[in-house]
């Protein structure tokens, strides 16, 4: 990243970034683009906190003996890692950053329907985050991110109520984001922007919002029950008092399974946009991709008990849930086939966002296929609670969702910042992330299949597991570098990057028809849509590397 | 009933003073607000849904004990409260209609009565809670439910642990409902103040409308809670 001798200055015009300066103009903003950036900064912080815990765990697992940390600490490490990564990084990641920024732009609106509620959602997130950090610094929680009863309600002496409240508050922030998106997509579309002209990113966010709206309240009320049970020993989840701990698991997974679709659906939306743009083709089977998002949201609510096959549910309900879990794979597979068909005979450009999209395709497919293994009762009983599970969900959540998030950040960075990121570095980072990821998590499939249990800090009875664990830790280091790189060059490009034109990729979509960065109210005049989505046949190939002249 | 206090509050463009900058027209703003409230109510349904689900499971498991526990609730007060809330729904409907048809006095009176009915509900609820407290039916260390006959099983007694689950659900469900009532009261107080200042006109009355939606929803929750909690296994 050598510094260019003359720093090109963009022709300054008023946009959402330079309209006002000063802390309050950010902290009290109701502009969805600024709120997106507030979220960007906050979730990045939590990503590194969660990542730090992951790194400590990987270091512990470098040797079979439990030497770096003790069992208690390790329990807290994976719990805080899971809680922070799920509730404070991944769930808000694409929706609250890219979605917040792009939903109004893509539908041709001046803002989200409820700008002040949007700001409120960020504040709730921050309050939840501060509570989570406070809980963490004063002792943390050791139950696992799943805080299963009755351990969480009767036995652990860690700060389960505070962590629960933090998640409760952050949950409301997520509900408010979903609410804003649903109303905006229904009510704020520009003239001519019919449902079938909406970018598939919007359909994906619509489906995500449905899950956020209908799932999150259930985890909220579950937390209320856990807190009450813990304070008063009501017996709702305590078998000694006639309660049912399995009920806790039902309530927990009723939210937390759909929640994995909150994490992956937006990434699918991002990847759809990227693949269409860099294949220069209309997306294959638009309506199939659109409705598969909705189908995932709906069927995603019907499979939760596949996390409970060994929790004592009846064999008949296990069979039904196993079958439904296979069924929910169908819409995901439809998407993968449609992306592949879009690539077929496309004129493919290997820019960094596309590399991330390719990474997503491969890793998501791996995660999804191993998910089918897990939906099969027999295999599930063998590998449940082993590293096979850990590998599976990290392939979806890190390999799929984080790849999608990074791809989207690169794709829309010129729009967000008005600058181009350094393409060479970005491609290198994409490659490093892909290699590091597989090195970290592929060995865990093998470990799990061989029987290494998850949530163990010590495997000295099985020293032969060490080789694969060392590989995994080495991979984590590579992965860490891959994640730090984009942060560095994005920051760098904010100052030194080449100014971006309004549409550096020559992409379809309304967001590219306004300035980069956009003005506060997004469009200088209200857009009227007269064309179909993804009309790439009518657009030229990307000309991003030209330095644009004055606009 | 255009209001002079609002002149000057608004910016350059000459659209309706309450139209926010990012909406194209008042109709769009109204539609967005009411859709927003409906969607929010859907999340509320799920919020209470988890509790109803827990309730139904335990009620099926421990029907007799739930029946015995339910009989200790004061059905007369519960029924009175149901009536109170149904009346308040009527006054809310009147308020919405009054706002749409520019009937200022009716609007103020209906909002005021709604507030009073809401307070009455909470007062009665408080009396019921106090009774439960006195009877040691509040779950926790002091809970006791000894030697309470099991309905339909002469000579047998209800299991206090299972009764405690009933009362836990009773307090959590009615407590969360009461919390929603309190929020509703705050909302209606605000509406009353706004109405007093003359903010609502036939063109602009969305707050009354969506406030009303919320109020009706909270009523409906109670309409389910009342029979489920008070009327288990009661015979005349
Ligand atoms: C968005 C990113 C991520 C998410 C959402 C995520 C989520 C999770 C969750 C939910 C758990 C389970 C915690 C529990 O058992 O209660 C977990 C465990 C773990 N994760 Fe992550 N994770 C992410 C990134 C990473 C990365 C980048 C690494 C590796 C460097 C990593 C390494 C681990 C390890 C070592 C465990 C503990 C496994 C065990 O002992 O059972 N995670 N993660
Ligand atoms: Cu699942």
JSON list of C-alpha atoms in Angstrom, two decimals, chain A residues 110-115 175 179 182-183 186-188 213-214 217-218 220-221 225 228 232-236 240-244 247 254 521, chain B residues 20-24 28 31-33 35-36 39-40 42-43 46-47 50-51 54 57-58 61-62 139-140 161-162 164-165 168-169 172 176:
[
{"chain": "A", "resi": 110, "resn": "UNK", "atom": "CA", "xyz": [-35.26, 9.25, 1.27]},
{"chain": "A", "resi": 111, "resn": "UNK", "atom": "CA", "xyz": [-34.85, 7.34, 4.50]},
{"chain": "A", "resi": 112, "resn": "UNK", "atom": "CA", "xyz": [-36.26, 4.40, 6.40]},
{"chain": "A", "resi": 113, "resn": "UNK", "atom": "CA", "xyz": [-39.88, 4.76, 7.42]},
{"chain": "A", "resi": 114, "resn": "UNK", "atom": "CA", "xyz": [-39.04, 5.53, 11.07]},
{"chain": "A", "resi": 115, "resn": "UNK", "atom": "CA", "xyz": [-35.69, 7.30, 11.28]},
{"chain": "A", "resi": 175, "resn": "UNK", "atom": "CA", "xyz": [-36.77, -6.11, 16.31]},
{"chain": "A", "resi": 179, "resn": "UNK", "atom": "CA", "xyz": [-39.82, -3.38, 11.78]},
{"chain": "A", "resi": 182, "resn": "UNK", "atom": "CA", "xyz": [-40.72, -4.28, 6.62]},
{"chain": "A", "resi": 183, "resn": "UNK", "atom": "CA", "xyz": [-42.55, -0.98, 6.69]},
{"chain": "A", "resi": 186, "resn": "UNK", "atom": "CA", "xyz": [-43.99, -2.06, 1.88]},
{"chain": "A", "resi": 187, "resn": "UNK", "atom": "CA", "xyz": [-44.64, 1.64, 1.97]},
{"chain": "A", "resi": 188, "resn": "UNK", "atom": "CA", "xyz": [-41.65, 3.61, 0.74]},
{"chain": "A", "resi": 213, "resn": "UNK", "atom": "CA", "xyz": [-39.91, -9.74, 14.23]},
{"chain": "A", "resi": 214, "resn": "UNK", "atom": "CA", "xyz": [-41.46, -13.09, 14.99]},
{"chain": "A", "resi": 217, "resn": "UNK", "atom": "CA", "xyz": [-39.83, -11.83, 21.10]},
{"chain": "A", "resi": 218, "resn": "UNK", "atom": "CA", "xyz": [-39.74, -15.52, 21.98]},
{"chain": "A", "resi": 220, "resn": "UNK", "atom": "CA", "xyz": [-37.03, -12.23, 25.04]},
{"chain": "A", "resi": 221, "resn": "UNK", "atom": "CA", "xyz": [-39.77, -13.92, 26.98]},
{"chain": "A", "resi": 225, "resn": "UNK", "atom": "CA", "xyz": [-38.61, -16.70, 32.49]},
{"chain": "A", "resi": 228, "resn": "UNK", "atom": "CA", "xyz": [-37.65, -15.00, 37.20]},
{"chain": "A", "resi": 232, "resn": "UNK", "atom": "CA", "xyz": [-37.52, -16.94, 42.84]},
{"chain": "A", "resi": 233, "resn": "UNK", "atom": "CA", "xyz": [-37.08, -20.65, 42.04]},
{"chain": "A", "resi": 234, "resn": "UNK", "atom": "CA", "xyz": [-40.47, -20.85, 40.46]},
{"chain": "A", "resi": 235, "resn": "UNK", "atom": "CA", "xyz": [-39.96, -24.32, 39.11]},
{"chain": "A", "resi": 236, "resn": "UNK", "atom": "CA", "xyz": [-40.92, -23.58, 35.53]},
{"chain": "A", "resi": 240, "resn": "UNK", "atom": "CA", "xyz": [-37.34, -31.14, 40.93]},
{"chain": "A", "resi": 241, "resn": "UNK", "atom": "CA", "xyz": [-40.28, -28.76, 41.21]},
{"chain": "A", "resi": 242, "resn": "UNK", "atom": "CA", "xyz": [-42.32, -30.28, 38.42]},
{"chain": "A", "resi": 243, "resn": "UNK", "atom": "CA", "xyz": [-40.98, -28.03, 35.69]},
{"chain": "A", "resi": 244, "resn": "UNK", "atom": "CA", "xyz": [-39.56, -29.07, 32.35]},
{"chain": "A", "resi": 247, "resn": "UNK", "atom": "CA", "xyz": [-39.41, -26.63, 27.51]},
{"chain": "A", "resi": 254, "resn": "UNK", "atom": "CA", "xyz": [-37.65, -21.64, 18.53]},
{"chain": "A", "resi": 521, "resn": "UNK", "atom": "CA", "xyz": [-31.80, 12.53, 1.31]},
{"chain": "B", "resi": 20, "resn": "UNK", "atom": "CA", "xyz": [-42.11, 14.36, 7.94]},
{"chain": "B", "resi": 21, "resn": "UNK", "atom": "CA", "xyz": [-39.47, 15.15, 5.37]},
{"chain": "B", "resi": 22, "resn": "UNK", "atom": "CA", "xyz": [-38.94, 11.64, 4.10]},
{"chain": "B", "resi": 23, "resn": "UNK", "atom": "CA", "xyz": [-42.52, 10.92, 3.16]},
{"chain": "B", "resi": 24, "resn": "UNK", "atom": "CA", "xyz": [-43.95, 11.97, -0.14]},
{"chain": "B", "resi": 28, "resn": "UNK", "atom": "CA", "xyz": [-47.97, 7.42, 2.86]},
{"chain": "B", "resi": 31, "resn": "UNK", "atom": "CA", "xyz": [-50.00, 3.99, 6.05]},
{"chain": "B", "resi": 32, "resn": "UNK", "atom": "CA", "xyz": [-46.45, 3.58, 7.28]},
{"chain": "B", "resi": 33, "resn": "UNK", "atom": "CA", "xyz": [-47.40, 4.38, 10.85]},
{"chain": "B", "resi": 35, "resn": "UNK", "atom": "CA", "xyz": [-48.43, -0.80, 9.26]},
{"chain": "B", "resi": 36, "resn": "UNK", "atom": "CA", "xyz": [-45.64, -0.21, 11.74]},
{"chain": "B", "resi": 39, "resn": "UNK", "atom": "CA", "xyz": [-46.13, -5.31, 12.68]},
{"chain": "B", "resi": 40, "resn": "UNK", "atom": "CA", "xyz": [-45.20, -4.38, 16.20]},
{"chain": "B", "resi": 42, "resn": "UNK", "atom": "CA", "xyz": [-47.32, -9.21, 15.61]},
{"chain": "B", "resi": 43, "resn": "UNK", "atom": "CA", "xyz": [-44.12, -9.25, 17.64]},
{"chain": "B", "resi": 46, "resn": "UNK", "atom": "CA", "xyz": [-45.11, -13.86, 19.71]},
{"chain": "B", "resi": 47, "resn": "UNK", "atom": "CA", "xyz": [-43.93, -12.38, 22.99]},
{"chain": "B", "resi": 50, "resn": "UNK", "atom": "CA", "xyz": [-44.18, -18.13, 24.36]},
{"chain": "B", "resi": 51, "resn": "UNK", "atom": "CA", "xyz": [-45.97, -17.75, 27.69]},
{"chain": "B", "resi": 54, "resn": "UNK", "atom": "CA", "xyz": [-45.73, -22.77, 28.49]},
{"chain": "B", "resi": 57, "resn": "UNK", "atom": "CA", "xyz": [-48.21, -27.45, 28.37]},
{"chain": "B", "resi": 58, "resn": "UNK", "atom": "CA", "xyz": [-48.33, -27.26, 32.15]},
{"chain": "B", "resi": 61, "resn": "UNK", "atom": "CA", "xyz": [-49.83, -31.90, 32.56]},
{"chain": "B", "resi": 62, "resn": "UNK", "atom": "CA", "xyz": [-51.21, -30.63, 35.85]},
{"chain": "B", "resi": 139, "resn": "UNK", "atom": "CA", "xyz": [-44.20, -17.89, 44.30]},
{"chain": "B", "resi": 140, "resn": "UNK", "atom": "CA", "xyz": [-40.97, -17.86, 46.20]},
{"chain": "B", "resi": 161, "resn": "UNK", "atom": "CA", "xyz": [-45.26, -27.33, 43.44]},
{"chain": "B", "resi": 162, "resn": "UNK", "atom": "CA", "xyz": [-47.56, -27.56, 40.48]},
{"chain": "B", "resi": 164, "resn": "UNK", "atom": "CA", "xyz": [-46.64, -22.73, 42.25]},
{"chain": "B", "resi": 165, "resn": "UNK", "atom": "CA", "xyz": [-46.04, -23.14, 38.51]},
{"chain": "B", "resi": 168, "resn": "UNK", "atom": "CA", "xyz": [-45.72, -18.17, 38.49]},
{"chain": "B", "resi": 169, "resn": "UNK", "atom": "CA", "xyz": [-47.36, -18.10, 35.10]},
{"chain": "B", "resi": 172, "resn": "UNK", "atom": "CA", "xyz": [-45.70, -13.29, 34.89]},
{"chain": "B", "resi": 176, "resn": "UNK", "atom": "CA", "xyz": [-46.48, -8.31, 31.71]}
]
